[in-house]
């Protein structure tokens, strides 16, 4: 958009801002890409949005399909409280008729900032934050989603003209006042409206339908991939003069692309062992575990026989210390039981009248009750109505809200608890085992999403080192961000394998062998197992998502575990392994790197040499022993 004349001044501009149309008539919701601007015309500031087509460019609308039966008459005014239930990707046909882009221009708007009444942070079932603007005529404009970030810069620009003051009754609503009003000015840092990454996918998932996050996850991915992908261009690049702006995705340290010409050796053969089946052999007369590392190695190699899981899992998840005696464990159980029921009585004793004044607890309870009725109902332990297993699932999750007020309940936690409760069949023990599991993965569910973005970046680093061709192919299909792996990492493949396989996979991962990021190597193994299907095919981003989604329950766990370990051995035996890969695998030693900085480039990987050779030398039919 260009205008000539002295009366026009462009104050702010951001590309990649999607307008959410809620086009009910077509049974589709459409997000139209466009520009958001703040302009001054004759000294009057206005907030404007226009589609990309108005700039002489072309871009496809982002389509979402609603479930059958939700079509209705087109609404004259957009309802900012509408929460559609999104269908899974398998219901999206390849040849779906797109919304004509010539209709996109009707959505352009220009709102003088003096006419802005409020700005609302609205969450929809996509799991994302949207800005909903309302004029002083009480007409809400269609929500805007910042596909490439930029919300903080927009608010900073708006703040030059008006004051945004948080509503005392609604924490998501910010009222607009003229600069000369009596409203107390607030800085943007105090407002803390948005994380500028433009991403809020894991923001506790409160109010998001369960199917949105896990069943129809591919819909969320379309947005999340842009949150971690560096913008192609930026009108306002970060500079030393403006250190207050949040980091952009391309500022992530230590994850530059691997372009070196390293050569990996052959991938070794690895076989699995037998499950741990003799627990008493590892206990001394007082009940201490004599060789915890050997136990972990056996669990990593073959898992645990079902009859021993109830006991061994309590050690793997930190409920019992490995060095504890039988008597000490009895004392621990007594103390932990008392502690659990003290927390449980906190929410059990809340009256209905009290709960009416506690929206947070009320929200947690509602979400837990809904999720409990949808979690692993195919398993006999949770099937049927009035099942005591469902009551235990509910009570443990409610008590966890008392244990961790900061995190509370997040959708997905019921998926993590169900296998633990199935194995322990004990309310107290399952609770403390859940806390141990959450200690490993709680960052996956935090609102900032930094841990998830970091893991996806780390996964890309590994895949680039292992299979540059596959990585380049995914890049060419706009899939290089690997966001279709998000669900894998979020709940540790819970939806990708059978219930019984998950019990084995999780106990293997809880050993933290051969490295803490072994789950990323599992993801690499799955991706590489699909390279023949992907490379050379006519897949695009959506069909890649569909293909990955359809792998559920079709993966062979033992083969994946063998290949994942073989990948680890293949990498550590490389003497010129890039530093980024060493860091992901937990092999990088900064002090050693500094000492060898004056030596040849291959010296970077020298800390690996001894371990690689030792690993190769100790290989047996069941693989190496990991320290």
XYZ file of C-alpha atoms in Angstrom, residues 66-601:
536
model
C -15.560 -27.848 10.792
C -17.223 -31.095 11.674
C -20.356 -32.028 9.814
C -23.514 -30.384 11.003
C -21.950 -27.094 12.111
C -22.767 -25.107 9.006
C -25.286 -22.379 9.490
C -26.426 -19.013 8.302
C -23.715 -16.423 7.876
C -23.644 -14.018 10.767
C -23.687 -10.276 10.153
C -21.424 -9.549 13.112
C -18.522 -11.724 14.228
C -19.042 -13.385 17.591
C -15.708 -13.206 19.444
C -16.805 -15.939 21.857
C -17.374 -18.565 19.220
C -15.324 -21.741 19.728
C -15.582 -24.186 16.818
C -14.812 -27.862 17.223
C -12.171 -28.653 14.642
C -12.107 -31.862 12.641
C -9.086 -34.096 12.354
C -6.937 -33.739 9.284
C -8.068 -37.016 7.789
C -11.414 -35.388 7.035
C -9.817 -32.731 4.843
C -10.077 -33.649 1.192
C -7.181 -32.833 -1.134
C -9.469 -31.339 -3.744
C -11.435 -29.076 -1.395
C -12.722 -25.989 -3.162
C -10.826 -22.965 -1.782
C -12.445 -19.720 -0.746
C -11.944 -17.327 -3.701
C -9.288 -14.814 -2.832
C -11.136 -12.077 -4.723
C -13.557 -12.099 -1.780
C -10.777 -11.305 0.689
C -10.851 -7.583 -0.010
C -14.221 -7.209 1.691
C -12.525 -7.850 5.020
C -10.153 -4.850 4.842
C -10.799 -2.254 7.527
C -9.511 1.066 8.810
C -10.255 2.027 12.409
C -9.204 5.438 13.784
C -7.427 4.822 17.068
C -9.671 7.458 18.653
C -12.581 5.081 17.896
C -10.916 2.043 19.488
C -12.906 1.056 22.561
C -11.131 -2.099 23.678
C -8.545 -4.718 22.785
C -9.223 -8.238 23.941
C -6.871 -11.192 24.111
C -9.163 -14.012 23.007
C -8.333 -17.715 23.013
C -9.986 -19.935 20.465
C -9.900 -23.684 20.056
C -6.823 -23.415 17.898
C -4.899 -22.948 21.126
C -3.636 -19.547 19.945
C -4.027 -15.982 21.095
C -5.965 -13.632 18.872
C -6.432 -9.890 19.164
C -10.078 -8.860 18.995
C -10.607 -5.135 18.491
C -13.896 -3.449 19.375
C -14.906 -0.002 18.206
C -16.753 2.539 20.315
C -19.908 1.488 18.506
C -19.494 -1.903 20.261
C -18.805 -3.706 16.984
C -16.079 -6.376 17.315
C -13.793 -6.739 14.316
C -12.687 -10.194 13.141
C -9.820 -11.578 15.257
C -6.258 -11.026 14.077
C -3.535 -13.604 14.503
C 0.127 -12.583 14.150
C 1.494 -15.512 12.190
C 5.097 -14.266 12.445
C 5.015 -12.398 15.711
C 4.938 -8.629 16.058
C 2.210 -8.102 18.640
C 4.478 -6.315 21.059
C 5.729 -3.890 18.406
C 2.141 -3.150 17.372
C 1.118 -2.424 20.953
C 4.171 -0.246 21.406
C 3.129 1.769 18.362
C -0.491 1.994 19.543
C 0.749 3.169 22.909
C 2.063 6.363 21.266
C -1.516 7.494 20.657
C -3.716 5.933 23.325
C -3.500 4.340 26.768
C -4.486 0.690 27.260
C -5.729 0.025 30.779
C -6.527 -3.477 32.024
C -10.141 -4.059 32.950
C -10.572 -4.698 36.696
C -13.095 -7.470 36.016
C -11.532 -9.228 33.014
C -7.796 -9.822 32.859
C -7.909 -10.347 29.087
C -9.691 -7.083 28.300
C -7.816 -3.796 27.865
C -9.781 -0.563 27.557
C -8.556 2.261 25.356
C -8.338 5.846 26.613
C -7.093 8.993 24.921
C -3.667 10.203 25.931
C -5.117 13.231 27.673
C -7.459 11.195 29.886
C -6.989 10.560 33.577
C -6.233 6.896 33.038
C -2.992 5.832 34.591
C -0.441 5.041 31.868
C 0.957 1.556 31.876
C 4.031 0.320 30.089
C 3.803 -2.576 27.676
C 6.009 -4.628 29.952
C 3.385 -4.254 32.661
C 0.588 -5.156 30.284
C 2.331 -8.410 29.244
C -0.373 -9.075 26.693
C 1.563 -11.384 24.427
C 4.662 -13.426 23.963
C 6.007 -11.839 20.802
C 6.827 -15.178 19.274
C 3.222 -15.093 18.172
C 2.794 -18.530 19.676
C 0.590 -19.653 22.552
C -0.006 -23.285 21.610
C 0.655 -24.860 25.012
C -0.985 -22.096 27.045
C -2.562 -24.601 29.418
C -5.083 -25.487 26.682
C -7.833 -24.215 28.958
C -11.088 -23.803 26.995
C -9.638 -25.727 24.054
C -11.545 -28.834 22.980
C -9.617 -32.014 23.610
C -9.827 -33.029 19.969
C -8.246 -29.719 18.940
C -4.967 -30.441 20.635
C -4.547 -34.161 20.170
C -7.116 -35.530 17.735
C -7.024 -32.624 15.317
C -3.496 -31.540 16.075
C -2.626 -30.904 12.467
C -4.833 -27.824 12.539
C -2.763 -26.304 15.321
C 0.440 -27.112 13.498
C -0.332 -24.737 10.648
C 0.010 -21.889 13.098
C 2.777 -23.229 15.313
C 5.186 -23.838 12.429
C 5.330 -20.099 11.746
C 6.029 -19.341 15.380
C 9.389 -21.105 15.243
C 10.228 -20.299 11.612
C 12.342 -17.160 11.161
C 10.445 -14.456 9.264
C 11.503 -14.075 5.659
C 11.743 -10.346 6.084
C 11.280 -7.787 8.814
C 10.593 -4.094 8.556
C 11.832 -3.520 12.083
C 14.897 -5.674 12.708
C 16.240 -5.913 16.201
C 19.120 -3.621 16.922
C 21.421 -2.732 19.749
C 19.473 0.501 20.166
C 16.296 -1.442 20.929
C 17.305 -4.221 23.330
C 13.855 -4.412 24.848
C 12.286 -6.208 21.942
C 11.872 -9.931 22.491
C 14.093 -12.391 20.715
C 12.874 -13.609 17.349
C 13.052 -17.288 16.450
C 16.151 -16.734 14.352
C 17.947 -15.404 17.404
C 18.026 -18.843 19.008
C 21.609 -19.460 20.113
C 23.495 -22.549 19.181
C 21.175 -23.861 16.478
C 22.638 -22.536 13.265
C 22.182 -24.758 10.251
C 24.683 -27.554 9.818
C 26.405 -27.025 6.513
C 29.652 -28.832 7.172
C 30.582 -31.792 5.048
C 30.822 -34.294 7.860
C 30.640 -37.951 6.956
C 28.875 -40.452 9.152
C 30.118 -43.977 9.339
C 27.877 -47.001 8.895
C 24.995 -47.372 11.309
C 25.791 -50.300 13.646
C 23.513 -53.244 14.221
C 21.698 -53.124 17.550
C 19.413 -55.717 19.103
C 17.139 -55.555 22.095
C 17.543 -57.584 25.262
C 15.168 -59.384 27.594
C 13.084 -57.385 30.102
C 14.181 -57.055 33.708
C 12.549 -60.003 35.488
C 14.592 -60.661 38.645
C 14.240 -57.715 41.023
C 15.269 -59.418 44.258
C 18.694 -60.200 42.799
C 19.508 -56.485 42.843
C 18.598 -55.875 46.504
C 20.968 -56.202 49.429
C 19.789 -57.687 52.785
C 18.415 -54.272 53.875
C 16.574 -53.733 50.622
C 18.900 -51.241 48.921
C 19.349 -51.484 45.169
C 22.957 -52.666 44.841
C 23.651 -51.518 41.293
C 21.188 -48.856 40.079
C 23.137 -48.254 36.869
C 22.946 -51.928 35.947
C 19.213 -51.892 36.594
C 18.803 -48.855 34.346
C 20.846 -50.508 31.633
C 18.684 -53.619 31.727
C 15.522 -51.516 31.630
C 16.874 -49.510 28.721
C 17.849 -52.683 26.920
C 14.606 -54.624 27.361
C 12.118 -52.824 29.594
C 10.546 -54.334 32.695
C 8.423 -57.449 32.956
C 4.809 -56.408 33.756
C 4.769 -58.020 37.200
C 7.709 -55.865 38.354
C 6.648 -52.519 36.906
C 4.708 -51.472 39.984
C 7.909 -51.665 42.035
C 10.553 -50.578 39.538
C 8.671 -47.556 38.246
C 8.682 -45.998 41.718
C 12.482 -45.907 41.532
C 12.653 -44.749 37.911
C 10.307 -41.851 38.688
C 12.001 -40.799 41.917
C 9.306 -41.802 44.390
C 11.863 -43.983 46.172
C 15.595 -43.174 46.219
C 17.756 -45.936 44.790
C 19.781 -46.001 48.014
C 16.764 -46.381 50.339
C 16.280 -49.432 52.529
C 13.022 -51.340 52.851
C 12.392 -49.660 56.231
C 13.120 -46.202 54.819
C 10.705 -46.804 51.963
C 7.969 -47.713 54.435
C 8.590 -44.390 56.207
C 8.603 -42.498 52.898
C 5.308 -44.060 51.883
C 3.722 -43.132 55.199
C 4.898 -39.518 54.978
C 3.943 -39.176 51.304
C 0.511 -40.682 51.979
C -0.171 -38.102 54.690
C 1.067 -35.311 52.442
C -1.102 -36.461 49.554
C -4.312 -36.567 51.571
C -3.594 -33.170 53.137
C -3.505 -31.751 49.600
C -6.544 -33.736 48.536
C -8.664 -32.470 51.394
C -7.882 -28.898 50.296
C -9.990 -29.198 47.162
C -12.434 -31.763 48.569
C -13.412 -29.367 51.353
C -14.175 -26.452 49.025
C -17.923 -25.840 49.109
C -19.974 -25.143 46.009
C -20.418 -21.576 47.211
C -16.657 -21.126 47.583
C -15.994 -22.666 44.196
C -18.372 -20.210 42.573
C -15.919 -17.499 43.639
C -12.837 -19.436 42.505
C -12.874 -19.409 38.722
C -9.435 -21.024 38.481
C -10.373 -24.095 40.516
C -13.726 -24.264 38.778
C -11.988 -24.204 35.405
C -9.542 -26.931 36.390
C -12.331 -29.158 37.672
C -14.394 -28.707 34.520
C -11.445 -29.455 32.259
C -10.371 -32.493 34.285
C -13.878 -33.945 34.336
C -14.122 -33.560 30.583
C -10.699 -35.086 29.911
C -11.114 -37.990 32.329
C -14.131 -39.134 30.334
C -12.016 -39.187 27.151
C -8.760 -40.743 28.334
C -7.914 -44.344 27.376
C -11.520 -45.503 27.617
C -10.626 -48.488 25.432
C -8.558 -49.817 28.343
C -10.570 -51.999 30.695
C -9.170 -50.127 33.701
C -10.920 -46.953 32.504
C -13.831 -48.328 30.448
C -17.515 -48.216 31.275
C -19.520 -45.832 33.420
C -19.005 -45.336 37.154
C -15.578 -46.937 36.826
C -13.449 -46.496 39.991
C -10.415 -46.017 37.743
C -11.984 -42.835 36.393
C -12.560 -41.574 39.928
C -8.903 -42.162 40.789
C -7.804 -40.416 37.595
C -9.955 -37.412 38.475
C -8.850 -37.208 42.107
C -5.129 -37.493 41.360
C -5.320 -34.749 38.731
C -7.311 -32.455 41.028
C -4.772 -33.009 43.794
C -1.934 -32.188 41.413
C -3.516 -28.750 41.007
C -3.011 -28.281 44.748
C 0.556 -29.582 44.496
C 1.568 -27.316 41.614
C -0.455 -24.113 41.737
C 1.683 -22.413 39.091
C 1.027 -25.063 36.448
C -2.306 -26.408 37.617
C -3.945 -28.801 35.188
C -3.046 -28.782 31.517
C -4.706 -30.905 28.884
C -2.399 -33.812 28.132
C -1.602 -34.538 31.776
C -4.393 -37.111 31.883
C -2.553 -38.917 29.073
C 0.588 -38.992 31.205
C -1.175 -40.212 34.338
C -3.320 -42.993 32.857
C -0.497 -45.531 32.207
C 1.019 -44.816 35.637
C -2.310 -45.348 37.378
C -2.885 -48.513 35.351
C 0.453 -49.949 36.533
C 0.424 -48.860 40.194
C -3.360 -49.150 40.724
C -2.761 -47.029 43.786
C -3.890 -43.449 44.230
C -0.992 -42.210 46.357
C 1.759 -43.981 44.461
C 0.411 -42.894 41.084
C 0.298 -39.279 42.255
C 3.932 -39.184 43.350
C 5.033 -41.048 40.244
C 3.177 -38.441 38.186
C 5.061 -35.652 39.958
C 8.304 -37.400 39.055
C 7.234 -37.673 35.411
C 6.145 -34.036 35.361
C 9.548 -33.023 36.700
C 10.899 -34.338 33.391
C 8.314 -32.823 31.053
C 6.577 -29.934 32.846
C 8.303 -27.388 30.613
C 6.470 -28.879 27.636
C 3.245 -27.428 29.030
C 4.445 -24.013 30.104
C 2.832 -21.037 28.463
C 6.023 -19.627 26.944
C 6.507 -22.781 24.819
C 10.234 -22.190 24.878
C 10.955 -25.810 25.745
C 8.876 -27.100 22.834
C 10.439 -24.690 20.375
C 13.873 -25.685 21.652
C 13.153 -29.391 21.188
C 11.896 -28.881 17.645
C 15.047 -26.937 16.841
C 17.162 -29.675 18.388
C 15.284 -32.284 16.378
C 16.032 -30.348 13.212
C 19.727 -30.203 14.139
C 19.827 -33.981 14.526
C 17.899 -34.670 11.338
C 20.089 -32.281 9.360
C 23.166 -34.175 10.531
C 21.645 -37.609 9.882
C 19.781 -37.060 6.643
C 20.411 -33.713 4.896
C 18.459 -34.850 1.844
C 15.323 -35.548 3.855
C 15.750 -32.289 5.737
C 16.108 -30.342 2.479
C 13.046 -32.063 1.047
C 10.955 -31.094 4.071
C 12.250 -27.535 3.706
C 11.125 -27.509 0.079
C 7.617 -28.494 1.199
C 7.466 -25.812 3.886
C 7.762 -28.541 6.531
C 11.311 -27.928 7.728
C 10.130 -26.672 11.111
C 9.045 -30.288 11.888
C 5.955 -29.029 13.671
C 4.118 -32.205 12.740
C 6.314 -33.822 15.424
C 4.942 -31.521 18.107
C 2.497 -34.039 19.562
C 5.223 -36.711 19.648
C 7.411 -34.577 21.879
C 4.649 -33.009 23.936
C 3.311 -36.251 25.465
C 6.180 -38.596 24.604
C 4.539 -40.480 21.722
C 1.510 -41.415 23.840
C -0.824 -41.313 20.827
C 1.564 -42.946 18.367
C 1.979 -46.389 19.984
C -0.322 -48.905 21.614
C -0.960 -48.674 25.362
C 1.285 -51.677 26.080
C 4.070 -50.287 23.888
C 3.888 -46.968 25.716
C 4.559 -48.722 29.017
C 7.792 -50.096 27.541
C 8.776 -46.895 25.757
C 8.324 -44.683 28.795
C 10.310 -46.908 31.139
C 13.105 -46.927 28.556
C 13.046 -43.118 28.362
C 12.951 -42.732 32.156
C 16.410 -44.318 32.379
C 17.797 -41.245 30.531
C 20.071 -43.634 28.619
C 22.064 -43.228 26.505
C 21.274 -39.494 26.725
C 18.501 -37.294 28.069
C 17.323 -36.421 24.560
C 16.839 -39.997 23.441
C 13.219 -39.160 22.599
C 14.554 -36.882 19.851
C 16.500 -39.784 18.371
C 13.277 -41.806 18.397
C 11.625 -39.021 16.427
C 14.549 -39.062 13.957
C 14.189 -42.822 13.549
C 10.480 -42.508 12.761
C 11.093 -39.729 10.249
C 13.865 -41.620 8.508
C 11.686 -44.712 8.344
C 9.266 -42.652 6.241
C 11.798 -41.033 3.902
C 10.958 -43.409 1.054
C 7.307 -42.432 1.294
C 8.086 -38.726 1.464
C 10.975 -38.031 -0.900
C 9.986 -38.155 -4.526
C 6.278 -38.129 -3.752
C 3.806 -35.386 -4.575
C 3.300 -34.509 -0.913
C 2.819 -30.927 0.161
C 2.683 -29.556 3.684
C -0.882 -30.703 4.342
C -0.419 -34.200 2.958
C 2.819 -34.606 4.906
C 0.830 -33.747 8.032
C -1.823 -36.242 7.054
C 0.735 -38.976 6.408
C 2.484 -38.417 9.748
C -0.874 -38.340 11.534
C -1.814 -41.684 10.001
C 1.292 -43.403 11.416
C -0.542 -43.755 14.727
C -0.552 -47.383 15.890
C 1.370 -48.474 12.796
C 4.918 -48.154 14.201
C 6.926 -51.139 15.446
C 8.356 -50.061 18.797
C 11.211 -52.553 19.087
C 12.491 -51.705 15.617
C 12.279 -47.996 16.396
C 14.198 -48.448 19.677
C 16.941 -50.465 17.955
C 17.308 -47.898 15.210
C 17.288 -44.978 17.665
C 20.135 -46.486 19.647
C 21.989 -47.258 16.414
C 21.618 -43.598 15.423
C 23.174 -42.561 18.728
C 26.137 -44.907 18.222
C 26.546 -43.750 14.634
C 26.679 -40.110 15.726
C 29.070 -40.465 18.636
C 31.502 -42.447 16.482
C 31.812 -39.484 14.126
C 35.052 -37.672 14.944
C 33.919 -34.422 13.324
C 30.498 -34.193 14.882
C 29.283 -30.563 14.844
C 29.166 -28.801 18.174
C 25.387 -28.290 17.862
C 24.849 -32.043 17.636
C 27.198 -32.668 20.548
C 25.164 -30.234 22.628
C 21.882 -31.975 21.824
C 23.370 -35.351 22.758
C 24.885 -33.990 25.971
C 28.454 -34.660 24.795
C 29.784 -31.147 24.416
C 32.374 -30.025 26.953
C 32.925 -26.243 26.691
C 36.055 -26.296 28.865
C 37.640 -28.963 26.709
C 36.708 -27.027 23.596
C 38.444 -23.924 24.925
C 41.593 -25.861 25.714
C 41.702 -27.236 22.184
C 40.691 -24.020 20.435
C 44.165 -23.512 18.981
C 44.192 -26.968 17.395
C 42.636 -28.173 14.145
C 38.921 -28.023 13.505
